[in-house]
Every structure is written in structure tokens, then in C-alpha cells.
Coordinates of C-alpha atoms (C1' of nucleotides) in Angstrom, one line a residue:
Chain A
X605 CA 0.0 -0.1 0.0
X606 CA 2.7 2.6 -1.6
X607 CA 1.4 6.3 -0.6
X608 CA 1.7 6.7 -4.8
X609 CA -1.4 4.3 -4.6
X610 CA -3.1 6.3 -2.4
X611 CA -2.8 9.3 -3.7
X612 CA -3.9 8.1 -7.3
X613 CA -7.0 6.7 -5.5
X614 CA -7.9 9.8 -4.2
X615 CA -7.8 11.5 -7.1
X616 CA -9.4 9.1 -9.3
X617 CA -12.2 9.9 -6.8
X618 CA -12.1 13.5 -6.3
X619 CA -12.2 13.1 -10.6
X620 CA -14.4 10.2 -11.1
X621 CA -12.5 9.0 -13.9
X622 CA -9.2 7.5 -14.3
X623 CA -8.6 9.1 -17.2
X624 CA -9.2 12.6 -15.7
X625 CA -6.7 11.7 -12.6
X626 CA -4.3 10.4 -14.9
X627 CA -3.9 13.7 -16.4
X628 CA -3.7 15.6 -13.5
X629 CA -1.3 13.5 -11.7
X630 CA 0.6 13.4 -15.2
X631 CA 0.7 9.4 -15.8
X632 CA -0.7 7.4 -18.1
X633 CA -4.9 6.1 -18.0
X634 CA -3.2 2.9 -18.7
X635 CA -0.6 3.4 -15.2
X636 CA -3.6 4.5 -13.1
X637 CA -5.6 1.6 -13.8
X638 CA -2.3 -0.3 -12.5
X639 CA -2.5 1.4 -9.5
X640 CA -5.5 0.7 -8.8
X641 CA -5.3 -3.1 -9.8
X642 CA -2.6 -2.9 -7.4
X643 CA -4.0 -1.6 -4.6
X644 CA -7.2 -3.4 -4.9
X645 CA -4.8 -6.7 -5.2
X646 CA -3.0 -5.3 -2.1
X647 CA -5.7 -5.1 0.0
X648 CA -7.7 -7.7 -1.6
X649 CA -10.8 -5.8 -2.0
X650 CA -12.8 -3.7 -5.0
X651 CA -12.1 -0.5 -4.1
X652 CA -14.4 1.8 -6.9
X653 CA -17.5 0.8 -9.0
X654 CA -16.3 1.8 -12.7
X655 CA -19.0 3.0 -15.3
X656 CA -19.7 5.2 -13.2
X657 CA -16.5 5.1 -10.8
X658 CA -17.2 5.7 -7.1
X659 CA -16.1 4.0 -4.5
X660 CA -17.1 0.8 -2.7
X661 CA -17.8 0.9 1.0
X662 CA -14.4 -0.5 1.2
X663 CA -13.2 2.3 -0.8
X664 CA -15.1 4.9 1.2
X665 CA -13.6 3.4 4.5
X666 CA -9.8 3.5 2.6
X667 CA -10.3 7.1 1.9
X668 CA -11.1 8.2 5.8
X669 CA -7.9 7.0 6.1
X670 CA -5.8 8.2 2.7
X671 CA -7.2 11.6 3.3
X672 CA -5.4 12.5 6.5
X673 CA -2.3 10.3 5.8
X674 CA -1.6 12.1 2.4
X675 CA -2.3 15.7 4.2
X676 CA 0.1 14.4 7.4
X677 CA 2.6 13.3 4.2
X678 CA 2.8 16.7 2.8
X679 CA 3.1 18.1 6.1
X680 CA 6.4 16.7 7.0
X681 CA 7.6 17.6 3.9
X682 CA 6.7 21.3 4.1
X683 CA 7.6 21.2 7.8
X684 CA 11.4 19.9 6.7
X685 CA 11.6 22.2 3.9
X686 CA 10.8 25.0 6.3
X687 CA 13.4 23.9 8.5
X688 CA 16.1 24.1 6.1
X689 CA 14.8 27.3 5.1
X690 CA 14.6 29.3 8.3
X691 CA 12.3 31.4 8.8
X692 CA 10.2 33.7 6.6
X693 CA 11.3 36.6 5.2
X694 CA 6.9 37.9 4.7
X695 CA 4.8 36.4 5.9
X696 CA 1.5 34.1 4.6
X697 CA -1.6 33.5 7.0
X698 CA -4.9 31.6 5.9
X699 CA -7.7 32.8 7.4
X700 CA -11.8 32.2 7.6
X701 CA -13.7 35.1 6.9
X702 CA -14.6 35.9 10.3
X703 CA -11.5 35.5 11.9
X704 CA -9.8 39.1 10.4
X705 CA -11.2 40.6 13.6
X706 CA -9.9 44.3 14.4
X707 CA -6.8 42.8 17.1
X708 CA -5.8 40.3 14.4
X709 CA -6.3 42.9 12.2
X710 CA -4.1 45.9 13.7
X711 CA -1.2 43.1 14.9
X712 CA -0.9 42.1 11.4
X713 CA 2.3 43.4 9.8
X714 CA 1.9 45.3 6.7
X715 CA 3.1 43.3 3.6
X716 CA 1.4 39.9 4.7
X717 CA -0.3 38.0 2.4
X718 CA -3.6 36.9 3.6
X719 CA -5.7 33.3 2.2
X720 CA -9.4 33.3 2.8
X721 CA -10.5 29.8 3.0
X722 CA -13.1 28.2 4.2
X723 CA -12.9 26.5 7.8
X724 CA -12.2 22.7 6.4
X725 CA -9.0 24.2 4.7
X726 CA -7.4 26.4 7.1
X727 CA -5.3 23.4 9.0
X728 CA -4.3 21.6 5.5
X729 CA -2.9 24.9 4.2
X730 CA -0.9 25.3 7.3
X731 CA 0.8 21.9 7.5
X732 CA 1.0 22.2 3.7
X733 CA 3.3 25.0 4.4
X734 CA 1.0 26.7 1.9
X735 CA 0.6 29.4 5.0
X736 CA 2.3 29.9 7.9
X737 CA -0.3 30.9 10.3
X738 CA -3.8 30.3 10.2
X739 CA -6.6 31.9 11.4
X740 CA -9.8 30.0 12.4
X741 CA -13.4 31.9 13.5
X742 CA -16.1 29.6 15.4
X743 CA -18.5 29.4 18.1
X744 CA -17.6 27.5 21.3
X745 CA -18.4 27.8 25.0
X746 CA -15.7 30.3 27.2
X747 CA -13.6 27.1 27.8
X748 CA -14.0 25.0 25.3
X749 CA -11.4 24.8 22.3
X750 CA -12.6 25.8 19.0
X751 CA -13.5 22.6 16.9
X752 CA -10.8 22.7 14.2
X753 CA -10.3 19.7 11.5
X754 CA -7.5 18.0 11.1
X755 CA -5.3 20.4 13.7
X756 CA -4.4 17.4 15.6
X757 CA -0.6 18.2 15.0
X758 CA -0.8 21.3 15.3
X759 CA -0.7 24.1 18.0
X760 CA -3.6 26.5 18.9
X761 CA -3.8 29.8 20.4
X762 CA -6.6 32.0 21.4
X763 CA -6.7 35.5 19.8
X764 CA -10.3 37.1 20.2
X765 CA -13.3 36.4 21.8
X766 CA -16.7 38.8 21.6
X767 CA -20.5 37.6 22.0
X768 CA -22.6 36.1 19.5
X769 CA -25.5 37.8 17.8
X770 CA -29.0 36.5 15.9
X771 CA -29.4 39.1 13.1
X772 CA -33.4 39.5 12.6
X773 CA -34.5 41.9 9.8
X774 CA -35.9 45.3 11.5
X775 CA -39.5 44.6 12.3
X776 CA -39.2 41.5 14.2
X777 CA -41.0 40.9 16.6
X778 CA -38.2 40.0 19.1
X779 CA -36.0 42.8 17.6
X780 CA -37.1 45.3 20.3
X781 CA -35.2 42.9 22.9
X782 CA -32.1 43.4 24.2
X783 CA -30.8 39.6 24.4
X784 CA -32.2 36.5 23.9
X785 CA -32.0 32.8 24.5
X786 CA -30.7 30.6 21.8
X787 CA -32.9 27.8 22.7
X788 CA -35.9 30.1 22.0
X789 CA -34.7 30.5 18.6
X790 CA -34.2 26.9 17.9
X791 CA -37.6 26.3 15.4
X792 CA -37.4 29.2 13.5
X793 CA -36.4 29.9 10.3
X794 CA -32.9 30.0 9.7
X795 CA -30.5 30.5 7.0
X796 CA -27.4 28.6 7.2
X797 CA -24.5 30.3 5.6
X798 CA -21.5 27.9 6.5
X799 CA -18.8 29.7 5.1
X800 CA -19.4 33.2 6.2
X801 CA -21.2 32.5 9.8
X802 CA -21.7 30.2 12.2
X803 CA -22.6 27.0 10.7
X804 CA -26.0 25.8 12.1
X805 CA -24.5 22.7 12.3
X806 CA -21.6 23.8 14.9
X807 CA -24.0 25.8 16.5
X808 CA -26.2 23.0 17.2
X809 CA -23.2 21.0 18.8
X810 CA -22.2 23.9 21.1
X811 CA -25.8 24.5 22.2
X812 CA -26.7 21.2 23.0
X813 CA -29.4 22.2 21.7
X814 CA -32.0 20.1 19.3
X815 CA -33.5 22.4 15.8
X816 CA -32.0 24.9 13.8
X817 CA -32.8 23.2 10.7
X818 CA -31.7 25.4 7.7
X819 CA -34.6 26.5 6.2
X820 CA -32.7 28.8 3.4
X821 CA -28.8 28.1 2.7
X822 CA -26.1 30.2 0.8
X823 CA -23.0 29.1 -0.1
X824 CA -19.7 31.8 -0.8
X825 CA -18.4 34.4 1.7
X826 CA -20.6 37.3 1.8
X827 CA -21.7 39.1 4.5
X828 CA -24.1 42.0 2.7
X829 CA -25.2 39.4 1.1
X830 CA -26.3 37.7 4.2
X831 CA -27.1 40.4 5.5
X832 CA -29.3 41.3 2.5
X833 CA -31.3 38.1 3.0
X834 CA -31.9 38.5 6.8
X835 CA -33.5 42.5 6.1
X836 CA -35.5 40.7 3.2
X837 CA -37.5 38.1 6.1
X838 CA -35.7 34.8 4.4
X839 CA -34.3 33.6 8.3
X840 CA -32.2 34.3 10.8
X841 CA -29.0 33.8 10.9
X842 CA -26.1 33.9 13.7
X843 CA -23.0 36.4 13.3
X844 CA -20.3 38.0 15.6
X845 CA -22.4 41.0 17.2
X846 CA -19.3 43.9 15.7
X847 CA -20.5 42.3 12.5
X848 CA -24.0 41.8 12.8
X849 CA -24.5 45.4 14.4
X850 CA -22.7 46.9 11.4
X851 CA -25.3 45.3 8.8
X852 CA -28.4 47.5 7.3
X853 CA -31.9 47.1 7.6
X854 CA -31.5 44.6 10.4
X855 CA -31.1 44.2 13.9
X856 CA -28.7 42.2 16.5
X857 CA -29.7 41.3 19.3
X858 CA -27.0 39.3 21.7
X859 CA -27.2 36.3 22.9
X860 CA -27.1 35.4 26.4
X861 CA -27.7 31.8 27.4
X862 CA -26.3 29.3 26.6
X863 CA -22.7 31.2 27.0
X864 CA -21.3 30.6 23.7
X865 CA -19.4 33.2 22.0
X866 CA -17.2 33.8 19.0
X867 CA -14.1 33.6 19.0
X868 CA -10.7 33.3 17.0
X869 CA -7.9 30.7 17.2
X870 CA -4.5 30.9 15.7
X871 CA -2.9 27.7 14.3
X872 CA 0.6 27.1 14.1
X873 CA 3.2 24.5 13.4
X874 CA 5.8 24.4 16.0
X875 CA 8.1 27.3 14.7
X876 CA 11.5 27.8 14.8
X877 CA 13.3 30.8 16.4
X878 CA 12.8 34.4 14.9
X879 CA 10.7 35.4 11.7
X880 CA 7.2 37.2 12.1
X881 CA 5.0 34.2 12.4
X882 CA 6.6 33.5 16.0
X883 CA 6.7 37.9 17.2
X884 CA 2.9 37.5 15.7
X885 CA 1.9 35.1 18.0
X886 CA 3.9 36.6 21.0
X887 CA 2.0 39.2 20.2
X888 CA -1.4 37.7 20.4
X889 CA -0.6 36.2 23.5
X890 CA -0.6 38.8 25.0
X891 CA -3.4 39.4 27.1
X892 CA -6.2 41.1 26.0
X893 CA -10.2 41.1 27.3
X894 CA -10.5 37.5 28.2
X895 CA -7.4 37.1 31.5
X896 CA -5.4 34.1 30.9
X897 CA -6.3 31.1 33.5
X898 CA -3.3 30.7 35.9
X899 CA -1.1 27.7 34.4
Chain B
X270 CA 10.1 10.4 1.1
X271 CA 8.6 7.0 0.8
X272 CA 6.9 5.4 3.8
X273 CA 9.3 2.6 3.5
X274 CA 12.7 4.6 3.6
X275 CA 10.3 6.2 6.9
X276 CA 9.6 3.3 8.6
X277 CA 13.5 2.1 8.4
X278 CA 14.4 5.9 9.7
X279 CA 12.3 5.6 12.7
X280 CA 14.0 1.5 13.4
X281 CA 17.1 2.7 13.1
X282 CA 16.4 5.6 15.6
X283 CA 14.7 3.0 17.5
X284 CA 17.3 0.7 17.9
X285 CA 20.2 2.8 17.9
X286 CA 22.1 1.3 15.0
X287 CA 21.9 0.6 11.5
X288 CA 22.3 -3.3 11.4
X289 CA 20.4 -3.9 14.4
X290 CA 17.4 -2.2 12.3
X291 CA 18.3 -3.9 8.7
X292 CA 18.2 -7.4 11.2
X293 CA 14.5 -6.3 12.4
X294 CA 13.6 -5.2 9.1
X295 CA 14.8 -8.1 7.6
X296 CA 17.1 -6.1 5.4
X297 CA 20.6 -5.8 4.6
X298 CA 22.9 -3.0 6.5
X299 CA 23.8 -2.0 3.2
X300 CA 19.8 -1.7 2.0
X301 CA 19.4 0.3 5.1
X302 CA 22.3 2.8 4.5
X303 CA 20.6 3.8 0.9
X304 CA 17.7 4.1 2.7
X305 CA 18.6 7.0 5.0
X306 CA 21.2 8.3 2.7
X307 CA 17.8 8.7 0.0
X308 CA 15.8 10.0 3.3
X309 CA 18.7 12.8 3.3
X310 CA 19.0 13.2 0.0
X311 CA 15.4 13.7 -0.3
X312 CA 14.8 16.3 2.2
X313 CA 18.4 17.5 1.7
X314 CA 18.8 17.2 5.4
X315 CA 21.0 15.6 7.3
X316 CA 18.9 13.3 9.7
X317 CA 21.2 11.3 12.0
X318 CA 24.6 11.6 13.3
X319 CA 27.0 8.1 12.5
X320 CA 28.8 7.5 15.8
X321 CA 26.4 7.0 18.0
X322 CA 23.5 6.9 15.8
X323 CA 20.8 9.6 17.2
X324 CA 18.2 11.9 15.3
X325 CA 19.2 15.3 14.4
X326 CA 17.3 18.5 14.9
X327 CA 15.8 17.4 12.1
X328 CA 15.6 14.0 12.4
X329 CA 13.5 14.7 15.5
X330 CA 11.3 16.7 14.2
X331 CA 11.0 14.1 10.9
X332 CA 9.8 11.5 13.8
X333 CA 7.3 13.4 15.2
X334 CA 5.4 13.2 11.8
X335 CA 6.5 9.3 10.6
X336 CA 5.6 7.7 13.6
X337 CA 1.5 9.0 13.6
X338 CA 2.0 8.6 9.7
X339 CA 3.1 5.1 9.9
X340 CA 0.7 3.9 13.2
X341 CA -2.3 5.2 10.9
X342 CA -0.7 3.5 7.6
X343 CA -1.0 -0.1 9.8
X344 CA -4.4 1.2 11.3
X345 CA -5.4 1.7 7.5
X346 CA -4.5 -1.9 6.5
X347 CA -5.6 -3.2 9.6
X348 CA -9.1 -1.7 9.3
X349 CA -9.6 -2.8 5.6
X350 CA -8.4 -6.4 6.9
X351 CA -11.3 -6.1 8.9
X352 CA -14.1 -5.3 6.9
X353 CA -12.9 -8.1 4.0
X354 CA -12.7 -10.8 7.2
X355 CA -16.2 -9.7 8.7
X356 CA -16.5 -9.4 12.4
X357 CA -14.1 -11.5 15.1
X358 CA -16.0 -14.8 16.4
X359 CA -14.0 -14.2 19.9
X360 CA -13.4 -10.6 21.0
X361 CA -9.5 -9.0 22.0
X362 CA -9.0 -6.1 23.9
X363 CA -6.8 -3.6 24.9
X364 CA -7.0 -2.6 28.7
X365 CA -5.1 0.1 31.0
X366 CA -4.5 -1.4 34.8
X367 CA -7.2 0.1 36.3
X368 CA -9.9 0.4 33.5
X369 CA -11.0 -3.6 34.2
X370 CA -13.8 -2.0 36.5
X371 CA -16.6 -4.0 38.1
X372 CA -19.3 -2.6 35.2
X373 CA -17.2 -4.1 32.6
X374 CA -15.5 -7.0 34.0
X375 CA -19.3 -8.3 34.0
X376 CA -19.9 -7.3 30.6
X377 CA -17.1 -8.6 29.2
X378 CA -18.0 -11.8 27.7
X379 CA -16.5 -15.1 28.7
X380 CA -13.7 -16.6 26.3
X381 CA -12.3 -12.7 25.5
X382 CA -8.6 -12.0 25.4
X383 CA -7.5 -8.9 27.6
X384 CA -4.0 -7.4 27.0
X385 CA -2.9 -5.1 29.6
X386 CA -1.0 -2.0 27.7
X387 CA 0.0 1.4 28.9
X388 CA -2.0 4.2 28.0
X389 CA 0.1 5.8 25.1
X390 CA -0.2 2.0 23.7
X391 CA -3.9 1.3 23.6
X392 CA -4.8 3.6 20.6
X393 CA -2.4 2.2 18.9
X394 CA -3.4 -1.8 19.7
X395 CA -6.6 -0.4 18.4
X396 CA -6.4 1.3 15.6
X397 CA -3.4 -1.6 14.3
X398 CA -5.7 -3.7 14.9
X399 CA -4.3 -5.5 17.8
X400 CA -7.5 -5.3 20.2
X401 CA -10.6 -4.8 18.8
X402 CA -11.3 -2.5 21.9
X403 CA -9.4 -0.5 23.7
X404 CA -10.1 0.8 27.7
X405 CA -8.8 3.2 28.9
X406 CA -8.6 5.2 32.2
X407 CA -7.3 8.6 33.4
X408 CA -8.9 11.3 35.5
X409 CA -11.0 14.0 34.1
X410 CA -13.5 16.9 34.7
X411 CA -17.4 15.1 34.6
X412 CA -17.8 16.5 30.9
X413 CA -14.4 16.7 29.8
X414 CA -13.5 13.9 27.4
X415 CA -10.3 11.9 29.0
X416 CA -6.9 12.7 27.0
X417 CA -5.9 9.5 25.0
X418 CA -2.9 10.2 22.6
X419 CA -3.6 9.1 19.3
X420 CA -7.2 8.6 19.3
X421 CA -8.0 11.0 16.7
X422 CA -9.1 8.6 13.9
X423 CA -11.1 6.4 17.2
X424 CA -14.2 6.5 18.3
X425 CA -14.5 6.9 22.3
X426 CA -17.3 6.6 24.5
X427 CA -17.7 6.6 28.5
X428 CA -18.0 3.4 30.3
X429 CA -18.0 3.8 33.9
X430 CA -17.2 6.8 36.6
X431 CA -16.2 7.1 39.9
X432 CA -15.0 9.3 42.3
X433 CA -10.8 9.2 43.0
X434 CA -9.3 9.4 46.3
X435 CA -6.0 10.2 48.2
X436 CA -4.2 7.1 49.6
X437 CA -2.8 8.2 53.0
X438 CA -0.8 6.1 55.3
X439 CA -3.2 4.9 58.1
X440 CA -2.5 7.4 61.3
X441 CA -1.2 10.5 58.5
X442 CA -3.0 13.6 60.1
X443 CA -5.5 14.2 57.6
X444 CA -6.6 10.0 57.6
X445 CA -10.0 11.0 60.1
X446 CA -11.1 13.9 56.9
X447 CA -13.7 12.4 55.0
X448 CA -13.0 14.4 51.8
X449 CA -10.1 16.9 50.7
X450 CA -9.3 19.3 48.3
X451 CA -6.5 18.6 46.2
X452 CA -5.0 21.7 46.0
X453 CA -4.6 21.8 49.8
X454 CA -2.0 19.0 49.2
X455 CA 0.2 20.4 46.0
X456 CA 3.3 20.4 47.7
X457 CA 3.2 17.0 49.9
X458 CA 5.3 13.8 48.8
X459 CA 3.6 12.8 46.1
X460 CA 4.4 9.1 44.3
X461 CA 4.2 8.9 40.8
X462 CA 3.1 5.9 39.3
X463 CA 2.5 6.6 35.7
X464 CA 1.6 3.2 34.6
X465 CA -0.6 1.9 37.8
X466 CA -2.8 4.7 39.1
X467 CA -3.0 8.4 37.7
X468 CA 0.5 10.2 36.1
X469 CA 1.0 13.2 38.1
X470 CA 1.2 14.5 35.1
X471 CA -2.5 14.3 34.6
X472 CA -3.6 15.4 37.7
X473 CA -1.5 18.1 37.2
X474 CA -3.5 19.3 33.9
X475 CA -6.5 17.9 34.9
X476 CA -6.6 20.1 37.8
X477 CA -5.1 22.9 36.7
X478 CA -3.6 23.1 40.1
X479 CA 1.0 23.8 40.1
X480 CA 2.6 21.4 42.0
X481 CA 2.0 17.5 42.7
X482 CA 5.7 16.9 41.8
X483 CA 6.9 13.1 41.8
X484 CA 8.6 12.9 45.0
X485 CA 8.8 8.5 44.8
X486 CA 8.7 7.1 41.4
X487 CA 7.4 3.6 40.8
X488 CA 7.3 1.6 37.7
X489 CA 5.1 -1.3 36.7
X490 CA 1.5 -2.1 37.1
X491 CA 1.4 -3.6 40.5
X492 CA -1.1 -1.3 43.0
X493 CA -0.4 -3.6 45.8
X494 CA 3.2 -2.5 45.5
X495 CA 1.8 1.1 45.4
X496 CA -0.4 0.9 48.5
X497 CA 2.9 -0.6 50.5
X498 CA 4.6 1.9 49.4
X499 CA 1.9 4.6 50.2
X500 CA 1.6 2.3 53.9
X501 CA 5.1 2.7 54.3
X502 CA 5.0 6.7 54.6
X503 CA 7.0 6.8 50.9
X504 CA 4.5 9.2 49.7
X505 CA 0.7 10.1 48.8
X506 CA -0.9 8.5 45.2
X507 CA -4.3 9.3 43.8
X508 CA -6.4 6.2 42.8
X509 CA -10.0 5.3 41.7
X510 CA -12.0 5.5 45.3
X511 CA -13.2 1.6 45.1
X512 CA -9.6 0.9 44.8
X513 CA -7.7 2.6 47.4
X514 CA -10.6 1.6 49.4
X515 CA -9.6 -2.1 49.4
X516 CA -5.9 -1.6 50.2
X517 CA -4.7 -2.5 53.8
X518 CA -2.6 -0.1 55.6
X519 CA -4.0 3.0 54.4
X520 CA -7.0 5.1 54.1
X521 CA -8.2 6.4 51.0
X522 CA -10.1 10.0 51.3
X523 CA -12.1 11.0 48.6
X524 CA -11.5 13.9 46.5
X525 CA -14.1 16.6 46.0
X526 CA -12.6 19.5 44.9
X527 CA -11.8 20.3 41.9
X528 CA -14.5 18.1 40.4
X529 CA -12.4 15.4 39.1
X530 CA -13.1 11.4 38.8
X531 CA -12.0 8.4 37.7
X532 CA -13.3 7.6 34.4
X533 CA -12.7 4.8 31.8
X534 CA -13.7 5.2 28.7
X535 CA -13.7 2.5 25.4
X536 CA -12.2 3.3 22.0
X537 CA -13.1 1.6 18.8
X538 CA -12.6 1.6 14.7
X539 CA -15.9 2.3 12.9
X540 CA -17.1 -0.9 13.2
X541 CA -19.3 -3.5 11.2
X542 CA -22.7 -4.9 11.8
X543 CA -22.9 -7.5 14.1
X544 CA -20.3 -9.5 16.4
X545 CA -19.3 -9.3 19.2
X546 CA -17.1 -5.7 19.9
X547 CA -20.3 -4.0 18.8
X548 CA -22.7 -6.2 20.9
X549 CA -20.2 -5.1 24.3
X550 CA -20.1 -1.5 23.1
X551 CA -24.4 -1.5 23.2
X552 CA -24.1 -3.2 26.4
X553 CA -21.8 -0.6 27.8
X554 CA -23.9 2.3 26.3
X555 CA -26.4 1.7 28.8
X556 CA -27.1 4.3 31.0
X557 CA -25.8 3.7 34.4
X558 CA -24.9 6.2 36.5
X559 CA -24.6 9.1 35.4
X560 CA -27.4 9.8 32.9
X561 CA -26.1 11.0 29.4
X562 CA -27.4 14.6 28.1
X563 CA -29.8 14.7 26.0
X564 CA -28.7 15.2 22.6
Chain C
dC291 C1' 42.0 -3.9 15.2
dA292 C1' 37.1 -4.6 15.4
dT293 C1' 33.2 -3.0 14.4
dC294 C1' 30.4 -0.2 12.4
dC295 C1' 28.5 2.6 8.2
dT296 C1' 29.7 4.2 3.1
dT297 C1' 30.4 3.2 -1.2
dA298 C1' 30.5 0.7 -6.0
dC299 C1' 28.4 -2.8 -8.7
dG300 C1' 25.4 -6.5 -11.3
dG301 C1' 20.8 -8.8 -11.2
dG302 C1' 16.0 -9.0 -10.5
dC303 C1' 11.5 -6.7 -10.6
dA304 C1' 8.7 -3.2 -10.2
dT305 C1' 6.5 0.6 -12.7
dC306 C1' 5.7 3.3 -16.5
dG307 C1' 4.2 3.7 -21.7
dT308 C1' 2.5 2.5 -26.3
dA309 C1' -0.7 -0.2 -28.5
dA310 C1' -4.5 -3.5 -28.9
dA311 C1' -9.0 -5.4 -26.8
dA312 C1' -12.7 -5.7 -24.0
dA313 C1' -16.5 -3.7 -21.9
dT314 C1' -20.3 -0.8 -21.0
dT315 C1' -23.6 3.3 -22.4
Chain D
dA1375 C1' -20.6 3.7 -32.2
dA1376 C1' -18.2 6.1 -29.0
dT1377 C1' -15.6 6.5 -24.6
dT1378 C1' -13.2 4.4 -20.9
dT1379 C1' -11.2 0.9 -18.6
dT1380 C1' -8.2 -3.2 -18.8
dT1381 C1' -4.6 -6.1 -20.5
dA1382 C1' -0.4 -7.3 -23.1
dC1383 C1' 4.1 -6.6 -23.8
dG1384 C1' 8.6 -4.1 -24.1
dA1385 C1' 12.0 -1.0 -21.8
dT1386 C1' 13.8 1.8 -18.7
dG1387 C1' 15.3 2.6 -13.9
dC1388 C1' 15.0 1.5 -9.3
dC1389 C1' 16.0 -1.3 -5.0
dC1390 C1' 18.3 -4.5 -2.6
dG1391 C1' 22.2 -7.9 -2.0
dT1392 C1' 27.2 -8.9 -2.3
dA1393 C1' 31.7 -7.4 -1.7
dA1394 C1' 35.3 -4.1 -0.7
dG1395 C1' 36.1 0.6 1.0
dG1396 C1' 36.4 3.8 4.7
dA1397 C1' 36.0 5.6 9.2
dT1398 C1' 35.8 5.8 14.0
dG1399 C1' 36.5 4.2 18.9

DNA sequence: CATCCTTACGGGCATCGTAAAAATT
DNA sequence: AATTTTTACGATGCCCGTAAGGATG
């Protein structure tokens, strides 16, 4: 079970075609076919159905191993390369849309490169060396860590925290309240904007409350569009309070129960000595609103 | 960076010798030498010092990637093998010393094989397919998960929970108390028995209290020997209450603050349909003392 | 000088590409 | 019939073992 074989296997699954995978990987179709045949022979199990090309049950299971494995392998490569090259002069950070808040934006050195990525991709980008630091946002209880996929091999530290708010259209019955409990709204019409705001699934898990079923779904990362949808009455959504309060035509009501907040965390590999990445982490580690717990 | 090379590399580090690694792996010394040379050429970094053979800084870093990678690779193999073979007839479980409590012992089917392993090895044994289920014990706050190394790719579920107790020699000044706060004892003389009881490091992390520095250290997994050391006044230690209360010549005082408990959890891969492993998990999932939180 | 690692070299085997055959829509 | 995967086959090159060469304590 060579990693090359796993790599072509995942490529075939991703592209749904032997030929396309071959083109992407720079192989012949024949070679790809042989790779898959070798894997299936080695594991004594069919991994793919042909026509249409799709993973079998065993193949799907193998994918769950292969994906993190290949990611980790790339991470190792990148880590060794970094160790040899010394600290980067210029900083590249991977960032989810709502993670770049005031505090972080203020401390980020000028001349940095910022790559906006989805929550699922941040850890991978940092591990593969495509970004020196990753910033993820999400909802979490005050002392819980943010649930970040694939972040096992990375170090995380909190960066910023602020209240969450429910975004309502102006004129909504609740719009005059100053605070709201989330469980009262479990059965409301919700807009799920997983790439922009807080994914409903994450809200459900963190609040440990059932409900929050998506009614309207919006892809993409445009907060203004999300605000417009809410203002037009397509449903409610949850955003960090400072962001929510700036959207026109809507009213933002802070969430007080359960005690969850919008948090940003920084992800990084074990860093070398100097460099702008380490400097930024040190600056971010300074206490701000939330006093650090005594070690 | 082939996984074969990584495997050879870790073997060389583990045995501190090219020749010994070659013997273990069934290669020639020459082949091992070529493997290491290939790795070092590929990564453009020296990974080992020769005479004595030891990892360089870069080598140590690579090890941190290679170890979990190879573990995961073996896990994938084992997983596929299991998928093909169907559920095992007889059950093999990996188990830390204090994990096999009354409830678990009662539910374990007769004819099972139990392999006692250290906390660090349980997850690996389950992933590599050497055990169908793993049982780990440890100290944790009531709603926190147990910190289990390398358990990322596994499913965990709580199995049993009971109070922790400090074990004192009979006649100790505190022996008449009915309950004790842990932080009062941070500076006591402690016995660290990481393979038997609760490792002091885990206690320190969970209780978030400094102190608990090891004074006497005991390796091995003999609870009676640990009890004898405490009885003889070599120091204090922490054990699950029911275990501690059965040890002669000592007094067990339950810990009330902070709110930490001794918990046992089960680890398993995503299981197939039938089989004794799944039956045992289902039985263990029945509520016992701690009512499960509503989903 | 004994031990251990490295280098040189040759043979076997794996892997890839070309090309033709088979299968499925 | 067209597209896509499989199989056959030959060449290239990788990888391992044998054996000789260095380095080190």
C-alpha cells in the first residue's frame, strides 16, 4: 500500500474518472489503472465501481484513512523544508472570513499575504506549508477549544473573543429585546451560511440544543448578501456581534444563553526561533479581554 | 519520501544502530544505509548523527511526523483487513490496568482475550487491529473527554465513572477527614506511578493546579506494591476510590475539589454490523450512574 | 583492530508507456 | 459507435544484496 497508490486512488475518486486523474497526476490512463489494480490486489478488496467510477464501501473507508495520511505526508515534507529554509521573511496567513477581526488586523504586519479559506481548509493549508499561520473563527463555550478539523498536529491559541448575536430583520417581533436565549429560537426559520457565519451544525453541537434546521442555504462568503437575505425576511442567522450590528436593515440581538461566544484561534506548526510568524504569535498571546487562566 | 524509508528511519532511531535495524526489518545493513541516504538526499537535510547513531534536530522533527504516519498506515491496512474478514468471533480487548472495573468486567463476554497495555499504547493497539476494543482509564472533569494520545481516528464513549481518592498511610494527619481538596496537597510528597495509578502530570493538567511534583517514582503496574509504598510513608498517591479503599495499611480520602473523577472510556474503530465487539459497546452504552446528556 | 557505516556494482523486479483488446453506455 | 477501462508487452530504472572500502573508537 504505497502512498503513490493512495494518492492516485484519491485523485480518481475526486475526479470520478481514471483518465482525468491520470491527466492531473501526469500519468497515463494505463498507469492509473494499474495503480488501482495494485491497490485492490494488495488489499484483496474492490475499491471502486467502474462506470460510473465511485468508491465502494471499502473504498470509502480507505479514503477516510488516505486523506489524512496524504495530508500528513505533505505536512512532513513542508515542515522539513521550512526547517532548512529558516523563518520566512514575509508572512502568509490562511484565514476564515470572520477571523480577521480588529485586534488581529491591527497586529498583522504590513506586507503580509492573506489567503481566505474555508474552515475545513485552514489546518491543511498550515500543515502543507501554504500558510505560516492559520486563523479560524467559530462558536464555542468560553473554556472549550474551537472544533477545528485536522488540527491534531498543530498548536492552537486563542486570539480574540466577542459575543454572538442573532441577526433579525428590522421590525421582527423580537427586535426590541436587548438579549435573547438561543433555545427559544431553535424552531425559527434559519439561514445556513456555513462559509460566512456560524454553521448551524456547529451551533447545534455547541449549544447542545436540537433544532436550528436550515431553511435557506447560502454558499459563498459575502456577509452583506447574508445581511440582505435576513433583512428581506428569508430567515435568521448568527454572526459575531460587532459584525452583525453593522449590517443595514437588520437588528442584532446578543445571545446570552447558552454561554457561547465567537472566538478566533491561531493555528501553527512548531515554529523556529525568529521570524514574523513567531513575533505575531507573541503579540497575540498578550492578554486582552479574557484574562488567561493561571497555568 | 516513501513510507518504507520512514519505517527504516524510525527503526534505526529506535535501535540506535543501522545493523540492528536491518536485522529487525529483514534487510541488509547496506539497504538500510541506502534508505537513510535516500531520505537525507530527498529532504536535503542530515537526519542522523553516526557514531553514535542519534537523530539530529531535523531528524527528531521528522520522527514526530513519521510515527503517527506509520501508525495510521498500519491502521488503514488493519481496517481494510477487518472489513473483508467480517466481525471477529472472539473478542480481544486492550486495557489499561485500572480500566477493568466491575461494570466492564461483568459485561465482558467469557472467552475474551484481555491484553494489558499502557495508556500510550491503547489507541495504537486498536488502530493496528491488535485489539478490537480499547479501554483506557484516567482522571478528567465530569464533562471533559479523557486525554488519550493518538485517538484522533477512533470513536470514544464513556464506560464507567467513580470518585478519585488520595491514598494516605494509616495515621496520617489527614486520615480522619472524610473528604479533601486537592490543591491543599499540591506540595505534599507524592508517589508518581504513571503505569498504575493516575500520572501526576495528568492530575496537574486536569486540576489546573501547579505542584504534584514526583517525589518517589514507581514503574510497573502493581497496585499492591503502590499501596505498600504509601503505607510505609514514602508518599501519597491518587487512585480510584473503590481501589484505594481496598488497600491494607492505608486510608483513602475522597477528593471533592476540583470536581474530577476517575473515568473509563472505550475506544474503537468504526465497527461493522454484528459481532461481540458491537454487542459489548451496545451494552456499555446503557446508562448507568451518569445519565447521558440529551442529544 | 574490530565494529560499524558507506560506496560500488550487478541482477532482478517493479513500474511506466505504447498499443491493442474488452466492456459499457 | 464512442468512450473508457483493462490487458499485453517491452524498456527503463529503481532497489536490494554482495562485496569491498572507509571511518571511528
